[in-house]
Coordinates of C-alpha atoms in Angstrom, one line a residue:
X1339 CA 51.0 89.9 118.9
X1340 CA 53.4 91.0 121.7
X1341 CA 55.9 88.2 120.7
X1342 CA 55.9 89.5 117.1
X1343 CA 56.7 93.0 118.3
X1344 CA 59.5 91.8 120.6
X1345 CA 60.9 89.7 117.7
X1346 CA 60.7 92.7 115.4
X1347 CA 62.5 94.9 117.9
X1348 CA 65.3 92.3 118.3
X1349 CA 65.6 92.1 114.5
X1350 CA 65.9 95.9 114.2
X1351 CA 68.5 95.9 117.0
X1352 CA 70.5 93.3 115.1
X1353 CA 70.3 95.4 112.0
X1354 CA 71.6 98.4 113.9
X1355 CA 74.6 96.3 115.0
X1356 CA 75.2 95.3 111.4
X1357 CA 75.1 99.0 110.3
X1358 CA 77.6 100.0 113.0
X1359 CA 80.0 97.3 111.8
X1360 CA 79.6 98.5 108.2
X1361 CA 80.1 102.1 109.2
X1362 CA 83.4 101.1 110.8
X1363 CA 84.5 99.7 107.4
X1364 CA 83.3 102.8 105.7
X1365 CA 85.5 105.0 107.9
X1366 CA 88.5 103.2 106.6
X1367 CA 87.6 102.8 102.9
X1368 CA 86.0 106.2 102.4
X1369 CA 89.2 108.0 103.3
X1370 CA 90.8 106.8 100.0
X1371 CA 90.9 110.1 98.1
X1372 CA 91.2 109.5 94.4
X1373 CA 90.7 113.0 93.2
X1374 CA 94.3 113.5 92.3
X1375 CA 94.3 110.4 90.1
X1376 CA 93.1 110.9 86.5
X1377 CA 89.4 110.0 85.9
X1378 CA 90.2 106.8 84.0
X1379 CA 92.3 105.5 86.9
X1380 CA 89.9 106.8 89.5
X1381 CA 86.9 104.8 88.2
X1382 CA 88.6 101.5 88.8
X1383 CA 89.6 102.3 92.4
X1384 CA 86.2 103.7 93.3
X1385 CA 84.2 100.9 91.8
X1386 CA 86.2 97.9 93.0
X1387 CA 88.1 98.9 96.1
X1388 CA 85.4 101.1 97.7
X1389 CA 81.9 100.3 96.5
X1390 CA 82.8 96.7 95.6
X1391 CA 83.9 95.9 99.1
X1392 CA 81.1 97.8 100.7
X1393 CA 78.5 96.0 98.7
X1394 CA 80.0 92.6 99.2
X1395 CA 80.1 93.0 103.0
X1396 CA 76.5 94.3 103.2
X1397 CA 75.2 91.5 101.0
X1398 CA 77.0 88.9 103.2
X1399 CA 75.6 90.5 106.4
X1400 CA 72.1 90.7 104.9
X1401 CA 72.2 86.9 104.2
X1402 CA 73.2 86.2 107.8
X1403 CA 70.5 88.6 109.0
X1404 CA 67.8 86.9 107.0
X1405 CA 68.7 83.5 108.5
X1406 CA 68.5 84.9 112.0
X1407 CA 65.3 86.9 111.6
X1408 CA 63.2 84.8 109.2
X1409 CA 60.0 84.8 109.4
X1410 CA 60.2 88.5 110.2
X1411 CA 62.6 89.2 107.3
X1412 CA 59.8 90.3 105.0
X1413 CA 58.7 93.0 107.5
X1414 CA 62.1 94.7 107.6
X1415 CA 63.7 93.9 104.2
X1416 CA 62.3 97.1 102.7
X1417 CA 63.9 99.1 105.5
X1418 CA 67.2 97.2 104.9
X1419 CA 67.1 98.1 101.2
X1420 CA 66.4 101.8 102.1
X1421 CA 69.2 101.9 104.7
X1422 CA 71.6 100.3 102.3
X1423 CA 71.3 103.1 99.8
X1424 CA 71.6 105.6 102.7
X1425 CA 74.8 103.9 103.6
X1426 CA 76.1 104.3 100.1
X1427 CA 75.3 108.0 100.2
X1428 CA 77.0 108.3 103.6
X1429 CA 80.1 106.5 102.1
X1430 CA 80.2 109.1 99.3
X1431 CA 80.0 112.0 101.8
X1432 CA 82.8 110.5 103.8
X1433 CA 84.9 110.2 100.6
X1434 CA 84.3 113.8 99.8
X1435 CA 85.8 115.0 103.1
X1436 CA 89.2 116.7 102.8
X1437 CA 92.0 114.9 104.4
X1438 CA 94.0 116.9 106.9
X1439 CA 97.7 116.9 105.8
X1440 CA 100.6 117.1 108.2
X1441 CA 101.8 120.7 108.5
X1442 CA 105.5 120.1 109.3
X1443 CA 108.3 118.1 107.8
X1444 CA 108.7 116.3 111.1
X1445 CA 105.0 115.3 111.1
X1446 CA 105.3 114.0 107.5
X1447 CA 108.4 111.9 108.4
X1448 CA 106.6 110.5 111.4
X1449 CA 103.6 109.5 109.2
X1450 CA 105.9 107.9 106.6
X1451 CA 107.6 105.9 109.3
X1452 CA 104.3 104.7 110.6
X1453 CA 103.3 103.7 107.1
X1454 CA 106.5 101.7 106.6
X1455 CA 106.0 99.9 109.9
X1456 CA 102.4 99.1 109.0
X1457 CA 103.5 97.8 105.6
X1458 CA 106.1 95.5 107.2
X1459 CA 103.5 94.2 109.6
X1460 CA 101.1 93.5 106.8
X1461 CA 103.8 91.7 104.9
X1462 CA 104.6 89.5 107.9
X1463 CA 100.9 88.8 108.4
X1464 CA 100.6 87.8 104.7
X1465 CA 103.6 85.4 105.1
X1466 CA 102.1 83.9 108.2
X1467 CA 98.7 83.3 106.5
X1468 CA 96.7 86.0 108.4
X1469 CA 95.4 87.4 105.1
X1470 CA 92.3 89.2 106.5
X1471 CA 94.3 91.2 108.9
X1472 CA 96.9 92.0 106.3
X1473 CA 94.1 93.2 103.9
X1474 CA 92.7 95.5 106.5
X1475 CA 96.2 97.1 107.2
X1476 CA 96.8 97.6 103.5
X1477 CA 93.5 99.4 103.1
X1478 CA 94.2 101.5 106.1
X1479 CA 97.6 102.5 104.7
X1480 CA 96.0 103.4 101.3
X1481 CA 93.3 105.5 103.1
X1482 CA 96.1 107.6 104.7
X1483 CA 98.4 107.6 101.7
X1484 CA 96.6 106.9 98.4
X1485 CA 99.9 107.2 96.5
X1486 CA 101.5 104.3 98.4
X1487 CA 102.2 102.0 95.5
X1488 CA 103.7 99.3 97.8
X1489 CA 100.5 99.1 99.7
X1490 CA 98.5 98.6 96.5
X1491 CA 100.9 95.8 95.4
X1492 CA 100.7 94.1 98.8
X1493 CA 96.9 94.3 98.8
X1494 CA 96.8 92.7 95.3
X1495 CA 99.1 90.0 96.5
X1496 CA 96.9 89.4 99.6
X1497 CA 93.9 89.0 97.2
X1498 CA 96.0 86.6 95.1
X1499 CA 96.9 84.5 98.1
X1500 CA 93.2 84.4 99.0
X1501 CA 92.5 83.3 95.4
X1502 CA 90.3 86.3 95.0
X1503 CA 91.4 86.6 91.5
X1504 CA 88.8 89.1 90.4
X1505 CA 89.9 91.8 92.9
X1506 CA 93.6 90.9 92.6
X1507 CA 93.4 91.5 88.9
X1508 CA 91.6 94.8 89.4
X1509 CA 94.4 96.0 91.7
X1510 CA 97.2 95.1 89.3
X1511 CA 95.4 96.4 86.3
X1512 CA 95.0 99.7 88.2
X1513 CA 98.7 99.8 89.0
X1514 CA 99.5 99.3 85.3
X1515 CA 97.3 102.3 84.5
X1516 CA 99.3 104.3 86.9
X1517 CA 102.6 103.0 85.5
X1518 CA 102.7 101.1 82.2
X1519 CA 106.2 99.9 83.1
X1520 CA 105.2 98.1 86.3
X1521 CA 106.8 94.7 85.7
X1522 CA 105.7 93.2 89.0
X1523 CA 102.1 94.0 88.2
X1524 CA 102.4 92.3 84.8
X1525 CA 103.9 89.2 86.5
X1526 CA 101.1 89.0 89.0
X1527 CA 98.5 89.4 86.2
X1528 CA 100.3 86.5 84.4
X1529 CA 100.1 84.3 87.6
X1530 CA 96.3 85.2 87.9
X1531 CA 95.7 84.3 84.2
X1532 CA 97.6 81.0 84.6
X1533 CA 95.6 80.1 87.7
X1534 CA 92.4 80.7 85.7
X1535 CA 93.6 78.5 82.9
X1536 CA 94.2 81.4 80.4
X1537 CA 97.7 80.3 79.3
X1538 CA 98.0 82.6 76.3
X1539 CA 97.1 85.6 78.4
X1540 CA 99.5 84.5 81.1
X1541 CA 102.3 84.1 78.5
X1542 CA 101.8 87.6 77.1
X1543 CA 101.7 89.2 80.6
X1544 CA 104.9 87.4 81.7
X1545 CA 106.7 88.3 78.5
X1546 CA 105.8 91.9 79.1
X1547 CA 107.2 91.7 82.6
X1548 CA 110.4 90.3 81.3
X1549 CA 110.6 92.9 78.5
X1550 CA 110.4 95.6 81.2
X1551 CA 112.8 93.9 83.6
X1552 CA 114.7 90.8 82.6
X1553 CA 116.7 90.6 85.8
X1554 CA 114.1 88.9 88.0
X1555 CA 114.4 85.1 88.0
X1556 CA 110.9 84.4 89.0
X1557 CA 109.6 86.1 85.9
X1558 CA 111.5 83.6 83.7
X1559 CA 110.6 80.6 85.9
X1560 CA 106.9 81.5 85.8
X1561 CA 107.1 81.8 82.0
X1562 CA 108.8 78.4 81.9
X1563 CA 105.9 76.9 83.7
X1564 CA 103.5 78.3 81.1
X1565 CA 105.6 76.9 78.2
X1566 CA 105.7 73.6 80.0
X1567 CA 101.9 73.6 80.3
X1568 CA 101.7 74.4 76.6
X1569 CA 104.1 71.5 75.8
X1570 CA 106.6 73.9 74.4
X1571 CA 109.6 72.1 76.0
X1572 CA 112.4 73.9 74.2
X1573 CA 111.1 77.3 75.2
X1574 CA 110.5 76.1 78.8
X1575 CA 114.1 74.9 78.9
X1576 CA 115.4 78.3 77.7
X1577 CA 113.3 80.1 80.3
X1578 CA 114.6 78.0 83.1
X1579 CA 118.2 78.5 81.9
X1580 CA 117.5 82.3 81.9
X1581 CA 116.2 82.0 85.5
X1582 CA 119.3 80.0 86.5
X1583 CA 121.6 82.6 85.0
X1584 CA 120.1 85.0 87.6
X1585 CA 119.8 82.5 90.5
X1586 CA 122.3 79.7 89.7
X1587 CA 121.8 77.8 93.0
X1588 CA 118.0 77.7 93.1
X1589 CA 117.2 74.0 93.6
X1590 CA 113.7 74.3 92.3
X1591 CA 114.8 75.7 89.0
X1592 CA 117.6 73.2 88.7
X1593 CA 115.3 70.3 89.4
X1594 CA 112.7 71.6 86.9
X1595 CA 115.4 72.0 84.2
X1596 CA 116.6 68.5 84.8
X1597 CA 113.1 67.0 84.3
X1598 CA 112.7 68.9 81.1
X1599 CA 116.1 67.9 79.7
X1600 CA 115.3 64.2 80.4
X1601 CA 111.9 64.7 78.7
X1602 CA 113.6 66.3 75.7
X1603 CA 116.2 63.5 75.6
X1604 CA 119.0 66.1 75.8
X1605 CA 121.6 63.9 77.6
X1606 CA 124.4 66.4 77.7
X1607 CA 122.2 69.0 79.3
X1608 CA 120.7 66.4 81.6
X1609 CA 124.2 65.3 82.8
X1610 CA 125.3 68.9 83.5
X1611 CA 122.0 69.7 85.2
X1612 CA 122.2 66.6 87.4
X1613 CA 125.7 67.4 88.5
X1614 CA 124.4 70.9 89.5
X1615 CA 121.5 69.4 91.3
X1616 CA 123.8 67.2 93.4
X1617 CA 125.7 70.3 94.3
X1618 CA 122.8 72.6 95.3
X1619 CA 120.5 70.0 96.8
X1620 CA 122.5 67.0 98.0
X1621 CA 119.7 66.0 100.3
X1622 CA 117.3 65.4 97.4
X1623 CA 115.8 61.9 97.9
X1624 CA 115.3 61.4 94.2
X1625 CA 119.0 61.7 93.2
X1626 CA 119.6 58.0 92.8
X1627 CA 116.4 57.6 90.7
X1628 CA 117.3 60.7 88.6
X1629 CA 120.8 59.4 88.0
X1630 CA 119.5 56.2 86.6
X1631 CA 117.2 58.1 84.2
X1632 CA 120.1 60.2 83.0
X1633 CA 122.4 57.3 82.5
X1634 CA 119.8 55.3 80.6
X1635 CA 119.2 58.1 78.1

């Protein structure tokens, strides 16, 4: 009997540690004040960025807790459930607290500078592959400045890099609700749809991004990839040409256009594109092989 009591005490102490860790996350997430955002936009942020993350983390922690404390799990699971809902209530209370705003112009400038520095740090962390740390910094920025569109974009890109397509899509959809002319958000939605195999949806999203802003080469190149996957070679060629009009020395685009021109049996285009490839990427190991293909057309 004494051993059961000791084990139960250990289990409860472990649960307390879990709760403290969750509370730390709550303090960051709960500061995201969405009261100034229209109700339709607010619902998305509240549901997916706040409650969604909170629930996922608690469920994951509860699974680990069950493994560590089985066979005493049944004795405490009812308490866990009760405390879980208490945590949700606590999260709501935190969210309702008013944020203290800087009182002077100097203080605002200082905070803006800090946000910019944090955003650059998060971007560097994303590029280096430290996605979890980049995610936490983005959430911290948003908690202090819920109008920071750049932080939302970067957070969505972090989710995209983590292949967390569901939450990446929620972020970019939210950004489009804030600004229907957000071309970058449409592009990322197209990339997500393409990754999930929804080529028609990806095509429509990328076309929207181009209609809003036709001066970004990656939009055209990503659309070319969709056309290629749909076996629409002529449209793929046109999209890569549009991309090269914006970035004429991009070796990836030149190489992709050459492959398509060979597939389409368009020798004049293949010859011009091969000459361009030799110019922009003379170290390409496939040049000799590609030259033979072009000459044999």
